[in-house]
Short mmCIF file of C-alpha atoms and ligand atoms in Angstrom, two decimals:
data_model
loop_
_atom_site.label_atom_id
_atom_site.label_comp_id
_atom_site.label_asym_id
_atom_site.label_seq_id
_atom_site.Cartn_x
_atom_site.Cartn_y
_atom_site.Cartn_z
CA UNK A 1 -16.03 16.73 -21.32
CA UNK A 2 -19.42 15.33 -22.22
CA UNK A 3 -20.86 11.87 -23.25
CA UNK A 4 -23.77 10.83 -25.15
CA UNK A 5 -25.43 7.44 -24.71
CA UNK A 6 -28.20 5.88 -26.41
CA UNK A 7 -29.59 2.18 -24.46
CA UNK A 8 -28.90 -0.66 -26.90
CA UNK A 9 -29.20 -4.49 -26.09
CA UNK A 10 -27.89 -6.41 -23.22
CA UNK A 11 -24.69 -6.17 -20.98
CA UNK A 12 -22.77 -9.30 -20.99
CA UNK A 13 -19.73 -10.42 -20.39
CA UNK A 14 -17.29 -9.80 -17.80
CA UNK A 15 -15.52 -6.33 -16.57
CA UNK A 16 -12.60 -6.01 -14.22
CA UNK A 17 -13.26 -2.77 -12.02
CA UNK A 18 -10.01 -0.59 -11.02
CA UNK A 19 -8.55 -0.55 -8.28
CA UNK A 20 -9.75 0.80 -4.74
CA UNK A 21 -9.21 3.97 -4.37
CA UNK A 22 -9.26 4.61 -0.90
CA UNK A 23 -6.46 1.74 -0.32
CA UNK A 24 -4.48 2.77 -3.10
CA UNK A 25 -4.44 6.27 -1.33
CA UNK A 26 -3.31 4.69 2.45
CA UNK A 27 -0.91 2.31 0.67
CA UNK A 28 0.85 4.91 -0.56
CA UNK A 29 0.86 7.60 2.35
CA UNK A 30 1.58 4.09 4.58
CA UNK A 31 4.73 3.10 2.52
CA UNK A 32 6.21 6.42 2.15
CA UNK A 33 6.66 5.65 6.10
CA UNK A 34 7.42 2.41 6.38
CA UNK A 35 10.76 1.65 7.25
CA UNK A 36 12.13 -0.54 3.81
CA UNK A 37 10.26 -1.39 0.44
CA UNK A 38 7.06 -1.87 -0.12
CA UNK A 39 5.72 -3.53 -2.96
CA UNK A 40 2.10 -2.21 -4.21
CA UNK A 41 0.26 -4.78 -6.95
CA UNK A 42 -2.65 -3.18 -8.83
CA UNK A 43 -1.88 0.04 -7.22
CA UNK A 44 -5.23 2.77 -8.81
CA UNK A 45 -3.61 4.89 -11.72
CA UNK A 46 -6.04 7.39 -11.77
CA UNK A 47 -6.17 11.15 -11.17
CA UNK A 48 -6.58 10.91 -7.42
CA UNK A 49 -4.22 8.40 -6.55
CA UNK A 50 -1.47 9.79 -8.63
CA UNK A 51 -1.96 13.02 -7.25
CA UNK A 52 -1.44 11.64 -3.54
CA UNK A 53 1.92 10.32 -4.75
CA UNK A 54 3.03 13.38 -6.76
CA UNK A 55 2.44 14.53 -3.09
CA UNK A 56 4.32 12.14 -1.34
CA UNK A 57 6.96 12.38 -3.93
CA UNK A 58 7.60 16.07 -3.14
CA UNK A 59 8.06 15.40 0.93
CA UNK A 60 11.10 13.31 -0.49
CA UNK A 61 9.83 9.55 -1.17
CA UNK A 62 10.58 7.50 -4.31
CA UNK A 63 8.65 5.41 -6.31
CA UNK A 64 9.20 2.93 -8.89
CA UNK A 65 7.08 1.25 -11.25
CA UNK A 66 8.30 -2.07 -11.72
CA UNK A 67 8.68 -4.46 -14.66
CA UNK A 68 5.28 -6.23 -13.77
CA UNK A 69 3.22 -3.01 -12.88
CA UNK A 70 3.36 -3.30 -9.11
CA UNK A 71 4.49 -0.33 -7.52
CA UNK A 72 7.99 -0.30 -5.40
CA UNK A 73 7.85 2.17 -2.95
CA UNK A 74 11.01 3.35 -1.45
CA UNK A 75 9.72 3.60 2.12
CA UNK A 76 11.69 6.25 4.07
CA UNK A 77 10.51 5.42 7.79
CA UNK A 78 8.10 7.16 9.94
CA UNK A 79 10.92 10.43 10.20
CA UNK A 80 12.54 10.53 7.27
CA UNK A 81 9.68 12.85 5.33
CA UNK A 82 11.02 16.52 3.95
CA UNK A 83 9.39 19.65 3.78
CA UNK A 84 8.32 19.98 0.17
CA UNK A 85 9.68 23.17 -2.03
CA UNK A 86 5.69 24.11 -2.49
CA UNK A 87 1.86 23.92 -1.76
CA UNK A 88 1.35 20.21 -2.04
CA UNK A 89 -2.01 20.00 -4.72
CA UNK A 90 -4.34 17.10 -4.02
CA UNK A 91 -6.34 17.42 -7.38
CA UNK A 92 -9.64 16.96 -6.55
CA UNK A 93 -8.92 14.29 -3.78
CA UNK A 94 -10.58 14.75 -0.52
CA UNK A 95 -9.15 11.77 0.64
CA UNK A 96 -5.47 12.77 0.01
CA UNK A 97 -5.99 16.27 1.49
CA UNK A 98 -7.35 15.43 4.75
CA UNK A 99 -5.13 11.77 5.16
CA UNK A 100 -2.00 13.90 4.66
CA UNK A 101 -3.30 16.81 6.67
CA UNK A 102 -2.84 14.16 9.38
CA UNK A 103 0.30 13.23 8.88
CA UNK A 104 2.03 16.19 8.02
CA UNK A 105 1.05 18.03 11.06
CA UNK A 106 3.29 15.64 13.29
CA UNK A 107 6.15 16.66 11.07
CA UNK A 108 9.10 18.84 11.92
CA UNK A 109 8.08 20.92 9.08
CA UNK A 110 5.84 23.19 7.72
CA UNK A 111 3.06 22.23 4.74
CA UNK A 112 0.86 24.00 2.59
CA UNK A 113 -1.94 21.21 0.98
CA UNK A 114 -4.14 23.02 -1.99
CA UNK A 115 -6.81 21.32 -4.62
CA UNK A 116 -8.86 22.18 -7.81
CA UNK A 117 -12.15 24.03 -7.27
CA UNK A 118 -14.25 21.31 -6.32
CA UNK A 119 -11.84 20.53 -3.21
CA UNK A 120 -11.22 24.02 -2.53
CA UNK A 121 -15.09 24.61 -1.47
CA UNK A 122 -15.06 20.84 0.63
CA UNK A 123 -15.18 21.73 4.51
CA UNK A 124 -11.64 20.52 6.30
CA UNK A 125 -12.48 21.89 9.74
CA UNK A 126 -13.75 18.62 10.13
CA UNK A 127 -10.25 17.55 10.39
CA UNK A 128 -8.23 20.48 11.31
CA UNK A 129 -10.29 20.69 14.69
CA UNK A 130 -9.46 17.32 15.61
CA UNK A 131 -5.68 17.01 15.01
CA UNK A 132 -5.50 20.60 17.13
CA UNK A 133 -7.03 18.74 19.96
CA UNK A 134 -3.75 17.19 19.61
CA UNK A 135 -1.66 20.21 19.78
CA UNK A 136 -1.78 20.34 15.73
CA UNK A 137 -0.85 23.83 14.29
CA UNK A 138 -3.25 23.88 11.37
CA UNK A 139 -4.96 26.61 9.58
CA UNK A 140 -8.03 26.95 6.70
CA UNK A 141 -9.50 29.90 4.90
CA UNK A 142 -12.42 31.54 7.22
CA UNK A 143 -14.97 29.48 5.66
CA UNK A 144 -13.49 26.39 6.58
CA UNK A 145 -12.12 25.21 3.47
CA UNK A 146 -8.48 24.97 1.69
CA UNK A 147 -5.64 25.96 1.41
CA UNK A 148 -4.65 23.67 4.38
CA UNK A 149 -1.37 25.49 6.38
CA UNK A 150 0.16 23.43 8.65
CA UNK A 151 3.33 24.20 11.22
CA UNK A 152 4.36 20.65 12.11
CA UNK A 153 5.38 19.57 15.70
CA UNK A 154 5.33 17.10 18.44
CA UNK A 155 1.72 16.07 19.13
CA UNK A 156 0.33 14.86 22.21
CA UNK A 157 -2.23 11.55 22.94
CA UNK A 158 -5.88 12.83 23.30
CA UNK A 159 -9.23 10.91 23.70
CA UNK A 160 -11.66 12.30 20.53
CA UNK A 161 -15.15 11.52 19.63
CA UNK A 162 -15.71 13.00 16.40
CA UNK A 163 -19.13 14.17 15.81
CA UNK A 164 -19.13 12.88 11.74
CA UNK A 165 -18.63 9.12 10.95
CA UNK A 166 -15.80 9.94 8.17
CA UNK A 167 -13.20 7.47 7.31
CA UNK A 168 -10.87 10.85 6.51
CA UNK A 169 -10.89 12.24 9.31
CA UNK A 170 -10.12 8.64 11.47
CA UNK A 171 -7.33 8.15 9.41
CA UNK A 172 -5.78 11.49 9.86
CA UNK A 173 -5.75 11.44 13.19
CA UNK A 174 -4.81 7.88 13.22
CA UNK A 175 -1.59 9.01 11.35
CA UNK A 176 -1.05 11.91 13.65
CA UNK A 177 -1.08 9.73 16.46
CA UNK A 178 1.80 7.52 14.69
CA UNK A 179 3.96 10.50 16.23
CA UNK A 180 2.15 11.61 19.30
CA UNK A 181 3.62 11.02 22.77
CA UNK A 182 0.98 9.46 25.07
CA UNK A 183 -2.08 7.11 23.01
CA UNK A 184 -4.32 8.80 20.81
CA UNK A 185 -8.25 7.46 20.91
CA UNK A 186 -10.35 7.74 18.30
CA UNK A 187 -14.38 7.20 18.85
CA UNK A 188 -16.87 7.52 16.08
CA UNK A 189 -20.74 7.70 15.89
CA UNK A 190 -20.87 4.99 13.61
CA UNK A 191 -18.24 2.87 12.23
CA UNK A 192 -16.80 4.32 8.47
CA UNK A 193 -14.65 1.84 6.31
CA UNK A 194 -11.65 0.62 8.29
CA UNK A 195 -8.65 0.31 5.26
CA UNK A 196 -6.31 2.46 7.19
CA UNK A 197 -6.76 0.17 10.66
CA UNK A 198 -6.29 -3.10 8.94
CA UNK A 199 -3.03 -1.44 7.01
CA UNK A 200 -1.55 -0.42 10.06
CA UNK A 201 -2.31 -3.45 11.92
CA UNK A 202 -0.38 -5.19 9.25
CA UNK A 203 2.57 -3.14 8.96
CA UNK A 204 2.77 -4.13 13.24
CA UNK A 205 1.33 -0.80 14.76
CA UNK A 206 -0.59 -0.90 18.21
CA UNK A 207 -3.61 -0.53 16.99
CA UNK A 208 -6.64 -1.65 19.06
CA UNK A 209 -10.28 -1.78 18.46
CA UNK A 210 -12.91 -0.72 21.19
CA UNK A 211 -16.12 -0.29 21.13
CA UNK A 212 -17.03 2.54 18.79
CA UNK A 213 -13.12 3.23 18.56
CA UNK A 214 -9.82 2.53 18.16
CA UNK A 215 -6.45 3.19 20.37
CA UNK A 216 -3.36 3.77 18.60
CA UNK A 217 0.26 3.66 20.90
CA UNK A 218 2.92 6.14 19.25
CA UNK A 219 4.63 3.85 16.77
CA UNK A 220 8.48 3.14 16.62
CA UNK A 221 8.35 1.78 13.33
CA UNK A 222 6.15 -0.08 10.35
CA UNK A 223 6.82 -2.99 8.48
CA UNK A 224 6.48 -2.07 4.86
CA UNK A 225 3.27 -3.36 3.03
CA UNK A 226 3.71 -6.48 -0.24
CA UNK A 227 -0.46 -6.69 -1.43
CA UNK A 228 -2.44 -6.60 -4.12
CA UNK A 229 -5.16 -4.13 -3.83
CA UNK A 230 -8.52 -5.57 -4.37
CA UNK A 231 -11.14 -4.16 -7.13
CA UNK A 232 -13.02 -1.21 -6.21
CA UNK A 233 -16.46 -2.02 -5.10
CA UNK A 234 -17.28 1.86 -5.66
CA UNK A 235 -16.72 1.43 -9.25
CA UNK A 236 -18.22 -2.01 -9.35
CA UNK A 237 -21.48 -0.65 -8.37
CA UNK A 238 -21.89 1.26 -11.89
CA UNK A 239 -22.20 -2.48 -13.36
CA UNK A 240 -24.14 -3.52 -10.79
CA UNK A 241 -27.23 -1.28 -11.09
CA UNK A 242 -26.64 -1.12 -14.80
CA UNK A 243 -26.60 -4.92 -15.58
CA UNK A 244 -29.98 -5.08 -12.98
CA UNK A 245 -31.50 -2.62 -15.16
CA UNK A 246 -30.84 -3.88 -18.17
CA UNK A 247 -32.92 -6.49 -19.41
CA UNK A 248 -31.09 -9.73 -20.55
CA UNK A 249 -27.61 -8.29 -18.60
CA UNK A 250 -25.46 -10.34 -16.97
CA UNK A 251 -21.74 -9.39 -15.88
CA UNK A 252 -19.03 -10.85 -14.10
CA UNK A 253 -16.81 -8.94 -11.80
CA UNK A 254 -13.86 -10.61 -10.89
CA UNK A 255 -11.90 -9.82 -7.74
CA UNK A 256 -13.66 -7.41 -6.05
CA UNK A 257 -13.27 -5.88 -2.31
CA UNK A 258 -16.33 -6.63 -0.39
CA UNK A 259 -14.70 -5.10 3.46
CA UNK A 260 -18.33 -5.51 5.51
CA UNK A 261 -17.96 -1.40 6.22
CA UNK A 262 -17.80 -0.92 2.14
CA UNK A 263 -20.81 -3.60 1.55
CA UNK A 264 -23.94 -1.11 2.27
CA UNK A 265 -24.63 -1.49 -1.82
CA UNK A 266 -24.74 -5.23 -1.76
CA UNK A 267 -27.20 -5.12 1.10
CA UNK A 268 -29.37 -1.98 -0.27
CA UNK A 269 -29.67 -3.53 -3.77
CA UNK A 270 -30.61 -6.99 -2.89
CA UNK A 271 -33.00 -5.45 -0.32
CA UNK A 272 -34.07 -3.77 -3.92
CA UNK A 273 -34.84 -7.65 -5.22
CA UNK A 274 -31.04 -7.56 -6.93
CA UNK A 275 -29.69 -10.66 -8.53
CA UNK A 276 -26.10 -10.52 -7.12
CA UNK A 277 -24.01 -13.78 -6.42
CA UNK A 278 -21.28 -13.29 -4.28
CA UNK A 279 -18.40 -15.96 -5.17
CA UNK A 280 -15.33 -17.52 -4.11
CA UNK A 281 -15.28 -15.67 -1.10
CA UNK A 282 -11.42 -15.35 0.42
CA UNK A 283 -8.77 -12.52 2.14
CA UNK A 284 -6.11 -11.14 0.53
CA UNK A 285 -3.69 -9.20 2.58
CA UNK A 286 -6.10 -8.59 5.43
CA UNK A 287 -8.94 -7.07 3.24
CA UNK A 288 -11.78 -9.64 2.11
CA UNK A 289 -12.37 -10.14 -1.90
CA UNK A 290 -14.63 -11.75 -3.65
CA UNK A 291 -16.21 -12.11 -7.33
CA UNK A 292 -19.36 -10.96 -8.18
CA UNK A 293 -21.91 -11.97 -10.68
CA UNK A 294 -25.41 -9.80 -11.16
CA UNK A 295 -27.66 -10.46 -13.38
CA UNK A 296 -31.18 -8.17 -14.40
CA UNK A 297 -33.89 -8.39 -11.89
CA UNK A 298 -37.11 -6.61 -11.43
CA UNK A 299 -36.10 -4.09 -8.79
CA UNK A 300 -38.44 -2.50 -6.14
CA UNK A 301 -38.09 0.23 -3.98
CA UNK A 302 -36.38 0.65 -0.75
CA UNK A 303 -36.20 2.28 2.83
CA UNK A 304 -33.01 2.59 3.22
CA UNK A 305 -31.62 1.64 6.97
CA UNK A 306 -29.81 4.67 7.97
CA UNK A 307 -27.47 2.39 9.82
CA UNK A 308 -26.13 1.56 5.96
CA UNK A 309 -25.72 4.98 4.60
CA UNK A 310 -21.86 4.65 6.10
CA UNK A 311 -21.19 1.51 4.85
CA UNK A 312 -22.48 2.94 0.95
CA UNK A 313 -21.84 6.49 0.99
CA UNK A 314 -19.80 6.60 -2.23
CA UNK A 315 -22.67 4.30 -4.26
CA UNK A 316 -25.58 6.88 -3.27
CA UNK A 317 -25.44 8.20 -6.81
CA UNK A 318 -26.03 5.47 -8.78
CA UNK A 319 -28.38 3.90 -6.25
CA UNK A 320 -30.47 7.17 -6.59
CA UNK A 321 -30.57 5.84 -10.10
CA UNK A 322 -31.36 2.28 -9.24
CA UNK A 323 -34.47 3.98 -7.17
CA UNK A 324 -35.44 6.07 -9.88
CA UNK A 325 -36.62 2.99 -12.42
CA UNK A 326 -37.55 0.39 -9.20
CA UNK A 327 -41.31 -0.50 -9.00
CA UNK A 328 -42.36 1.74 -5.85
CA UNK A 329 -40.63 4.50 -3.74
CA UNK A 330 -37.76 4.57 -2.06
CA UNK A 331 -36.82 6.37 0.84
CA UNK A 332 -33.18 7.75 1.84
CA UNK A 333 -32.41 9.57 4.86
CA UNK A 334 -29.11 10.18 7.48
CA UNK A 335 -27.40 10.42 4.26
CA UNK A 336 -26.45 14.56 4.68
CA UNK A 337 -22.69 13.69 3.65
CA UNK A 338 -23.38 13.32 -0.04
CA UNK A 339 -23.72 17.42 -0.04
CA UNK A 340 -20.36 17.74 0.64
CA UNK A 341 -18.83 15.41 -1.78
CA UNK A 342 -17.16 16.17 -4.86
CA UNK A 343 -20.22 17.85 -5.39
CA UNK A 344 -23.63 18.55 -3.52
CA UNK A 345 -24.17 15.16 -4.89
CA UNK A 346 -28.04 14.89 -3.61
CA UNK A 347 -28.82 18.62 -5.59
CA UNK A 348 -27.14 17.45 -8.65
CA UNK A 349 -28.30 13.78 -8.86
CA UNK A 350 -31.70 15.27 -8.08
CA UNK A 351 -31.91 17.87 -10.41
CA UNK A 352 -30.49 15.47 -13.36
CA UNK A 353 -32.77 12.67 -12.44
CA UNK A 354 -35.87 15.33 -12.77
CA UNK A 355 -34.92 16.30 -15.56
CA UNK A 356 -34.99 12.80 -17.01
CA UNK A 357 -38.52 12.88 -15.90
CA UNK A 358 -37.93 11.20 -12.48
CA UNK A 359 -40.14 12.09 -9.35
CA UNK A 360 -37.99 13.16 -6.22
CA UNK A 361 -38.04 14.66 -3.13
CA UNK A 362 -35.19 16.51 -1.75
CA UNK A 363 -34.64 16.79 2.00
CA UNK A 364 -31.40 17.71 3.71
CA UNK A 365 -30.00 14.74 4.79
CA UNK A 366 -31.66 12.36 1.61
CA UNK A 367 -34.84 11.87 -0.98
CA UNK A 368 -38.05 10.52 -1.47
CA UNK A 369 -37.88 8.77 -4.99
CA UNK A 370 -40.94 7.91 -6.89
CA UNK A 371 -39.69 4.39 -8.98
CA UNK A 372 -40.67 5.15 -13.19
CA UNK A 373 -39.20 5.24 -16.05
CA UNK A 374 -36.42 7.90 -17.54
CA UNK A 375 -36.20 9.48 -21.14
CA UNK A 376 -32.59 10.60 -22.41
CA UNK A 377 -32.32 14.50 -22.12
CA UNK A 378 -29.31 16.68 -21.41
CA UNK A 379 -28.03 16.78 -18.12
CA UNK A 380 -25.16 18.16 -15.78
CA UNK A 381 -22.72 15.98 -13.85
CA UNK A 382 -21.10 19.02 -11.99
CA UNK A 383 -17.86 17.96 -12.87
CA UNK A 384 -18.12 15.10 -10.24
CA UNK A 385 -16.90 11.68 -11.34
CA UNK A 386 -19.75 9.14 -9.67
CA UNK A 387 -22.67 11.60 -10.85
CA UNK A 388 -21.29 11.30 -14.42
CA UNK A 389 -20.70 7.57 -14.15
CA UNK A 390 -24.30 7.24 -12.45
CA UNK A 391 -25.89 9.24 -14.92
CA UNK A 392 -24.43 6.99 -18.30
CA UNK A 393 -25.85 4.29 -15.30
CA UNK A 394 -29.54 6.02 -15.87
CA UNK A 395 -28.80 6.43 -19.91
CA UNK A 396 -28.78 3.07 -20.27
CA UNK A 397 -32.06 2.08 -19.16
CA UNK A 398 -33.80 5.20 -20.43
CA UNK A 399 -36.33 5.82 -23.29
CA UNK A 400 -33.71 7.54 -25.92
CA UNK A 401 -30.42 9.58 -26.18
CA UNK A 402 -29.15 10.98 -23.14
CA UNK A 403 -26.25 13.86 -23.50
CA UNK A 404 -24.21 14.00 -19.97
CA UNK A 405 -22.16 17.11 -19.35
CA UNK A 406 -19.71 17.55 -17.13
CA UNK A 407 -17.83 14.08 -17.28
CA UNK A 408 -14.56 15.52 -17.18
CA UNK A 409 -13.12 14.21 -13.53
CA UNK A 410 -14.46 10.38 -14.71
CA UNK A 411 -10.35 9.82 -14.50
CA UNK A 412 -10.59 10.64 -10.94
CA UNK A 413 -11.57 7.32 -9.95
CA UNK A 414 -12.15 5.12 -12.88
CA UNK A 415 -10.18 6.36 -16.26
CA UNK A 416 -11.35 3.25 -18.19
CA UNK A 417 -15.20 3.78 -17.59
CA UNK A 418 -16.13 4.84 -21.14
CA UNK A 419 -13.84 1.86 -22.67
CA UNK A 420 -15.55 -0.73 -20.40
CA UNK A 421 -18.83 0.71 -21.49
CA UNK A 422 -17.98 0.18 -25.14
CA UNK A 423 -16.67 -3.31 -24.20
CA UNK A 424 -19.96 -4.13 -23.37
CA UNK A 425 -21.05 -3.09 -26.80
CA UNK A 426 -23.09 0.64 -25.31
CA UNK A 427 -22.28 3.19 -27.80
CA UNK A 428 -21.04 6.46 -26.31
CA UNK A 429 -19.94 9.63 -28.13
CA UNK A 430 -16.89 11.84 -26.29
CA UNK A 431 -16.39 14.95 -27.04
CA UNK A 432 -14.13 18.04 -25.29
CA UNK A 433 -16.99 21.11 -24.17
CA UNK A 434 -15.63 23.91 -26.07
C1 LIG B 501 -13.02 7.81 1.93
C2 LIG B 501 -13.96 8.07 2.89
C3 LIG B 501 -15.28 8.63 2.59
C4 LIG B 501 -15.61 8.46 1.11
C5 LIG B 501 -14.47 8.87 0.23
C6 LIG B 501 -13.27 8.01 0.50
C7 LIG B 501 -11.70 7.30 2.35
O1 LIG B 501 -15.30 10.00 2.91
O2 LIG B 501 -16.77 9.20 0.79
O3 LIG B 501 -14.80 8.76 -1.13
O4 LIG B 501 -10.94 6.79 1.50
O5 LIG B 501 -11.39 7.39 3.56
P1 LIG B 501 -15.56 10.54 4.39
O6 LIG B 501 -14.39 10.20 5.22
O7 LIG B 501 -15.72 12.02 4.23
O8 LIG B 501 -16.81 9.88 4.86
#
């Protein structure tokens, strides 16, 4: 799939982002579990998120779409999961691969978890070393990466530090340790997003925070989970670097999740001289929401604090873009996660910014970017969803038509994208690569 863009006049107006992806993901591994209904409002239907419940489907769990659109998930308690006829496939979703890697290796069962390319090259020792600490039987291929094969049993309660701050891997070994038979402590080098804590704290686990960590007691049951999942601040983000960029923009994004371990884009931009009003600040079902409002601003470039990169891992992409046509350079390090993404997303946000005539640096773990202006050329997305988005991002505030190729996952994480853009009155051209 490829798009081409060509800037036009101001973004107004106002643009409801999808929902979150990674709660969708938990809310519907947690509910599979959970002993009785649970009842999912503004659940993600995208690639990802359908793909973890195709998933959870096959170990035996049914779900319901009801008359309103909220989900209805048949919860079937925390041992009531079946071995599934085949390899489960989590699409490109490392999120659903390495969450159910967790809890399918406390299973009486065996599992086999498979993706597309792109997840098939993503390393998953990351989590398959952990969960063996707790007696898992897990294998990968000798380079570390999928097929998953897992020979479920009874786990046992371990202390781990894991050497990676990565929300995945937490939660997988927060799921294994639903089952274990002593406590299972987790410890982290810096704290990643914390979706799958607050849903278990809600569905009654004993779940405790520490410092740097969390202890989880083996669980007798959950309370199933009735929420509305907040807007995705990941997909938010597009708007908000596009509307800064574009002269005369202003957009409204209603009902968006704004968790503090999610924020790191709110802080980087404004640090950037962004024009973002946070609004009508409240909870809703333990996560906090808000709506936001940005409007164009002259930005200016940034050292970014590594202690952020955690907290705005998924928004690298488009901030890369943000730094690209700032006044100044910007400087990102401690971000060395983004190579392992969907894509290396640091080569191929590099490379397509270059070639738009921006002036970058690449080091391993981030870039030096030299603020400028772009001009549309052709450039390659990799097949990864938040390069594509970022890059229709840097189309808009370029000098001319800018061709995008490899757009094709968008649907991963935000199937409306192109439709919102046209909303806001951009002109895009689809069309299927040959
Ligand atoms: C996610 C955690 C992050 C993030 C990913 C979603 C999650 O990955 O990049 O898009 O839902 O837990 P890591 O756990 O690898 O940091």
């Amino acid at each position: 799939m490829e798009w081409t863009l060509t800037p036009g006049t101001a973004l107004r107006g106002q643009i409801r982002p999808p929902a979150d992806k990674s709660i969708s993901h938990r809310t519907a591994i947690l509910g599979a579990i959970a002993d009785g209904d649970s009842e999912i409002h503004n659940f993600l239907d995208a690639a990802d998120t359908l793909a973890t419940l195709r998933a959870v489907q096959k170990l035996g769990v049914i779900f319901e779409t009801n008359e309103d659109g909220s989900r209805c998930i048949h919860g079937v308690g925390l041992h009531g999961l079946h071995a599934a006829s085949g390899a489960l496939d989590l699409g490109n979703s490392g999120t659903g691969m390495r969450l159910l890697a967790g809890l399918l290796a406390a299973q009486r069962f065996a599992s086999e978890l498979v993706g597309d390319p792109s997840l098939s090259r993503r390393p998953m020792r990351r989590v398959a070393d952990p969960l063996t600490q707790l007696g898992a039987r897990i294998g990968v291929a000798e380079d570390g990466t999928p097929p998953i094969r897992i020979s479920g049993r009874q786990l046992h309660g371990a202390r781990l530090s894991l050497s990676v701050s990565s929300a995945q891997v937490k939660s997988a070994l927060l799921l294994a340790g639903l089952y274990a038979d002593g406590p299972v402590e987790v410890y982290e080098p810096a704290p990643s997003r914390d979706h799958t804590e607050r849903l278990l704290q809600s569905m009654g686990a004993d779940l405790r925070c520490k410092p740097s960590g969390w202890v989880l007691r083996p669980a007798r049951r959950l309370d199933p989970l009735h929420m509305v999942v907040p807007g995705d601040l990941s997909s938010a983000a597009f708007w908000l670097v596009a509307a800064s960029l574009v002269p005369g923009s202003a957009i409204e994004l209603p009902d968006v999740g704004v968790n503090p371990l999610r924020a790191g884009v709110l802080r980087v931009l404004e640090q950037m001289g962004a024009r973002i009003d946070i609004r009508n600040r409240r909870d809703a079902a333990g996560e906090p929401l808000a709506d936001l409002h940005v409007q164009s601003a002259d930005l200016h470039g940034v050292r970014v604090d590594p202690c952020v990169v955690a907290a705005a891992i998924d928004e690298f992409p488009v901030l890369f873009v943000a730094a690209a046509l700032a006044d100044g350079v910007s400087f990102i390090r401690g971000a060395q996660e983004l190579r392992v993404k969907e894509s290396d997303r640091i080569g191929v946000m590099a490379s397509a910014l270059r070639a738009m005539g921006a002036e970058i640096t690449e080091y391993p773990d981030g870039v030096d970017i030299v603020g400028g202006s772009l001009y549309g050329t052709s450039v390659d997305a990799s097949g990864d969803h938040r390069c594509a988005m970022a890059l229709a991002v840097a189309a808009l505030a370029a000098q001319g038509e800018t061709r995008i190729l490899g757009c094709q996952n968008v649907d991963t994480s935000y199937p409306g994208f192109v439709a919102d853009l046209r909303r806001l009155g951009v002109a895009v051209g689809t069309r299927r690569a040959a």
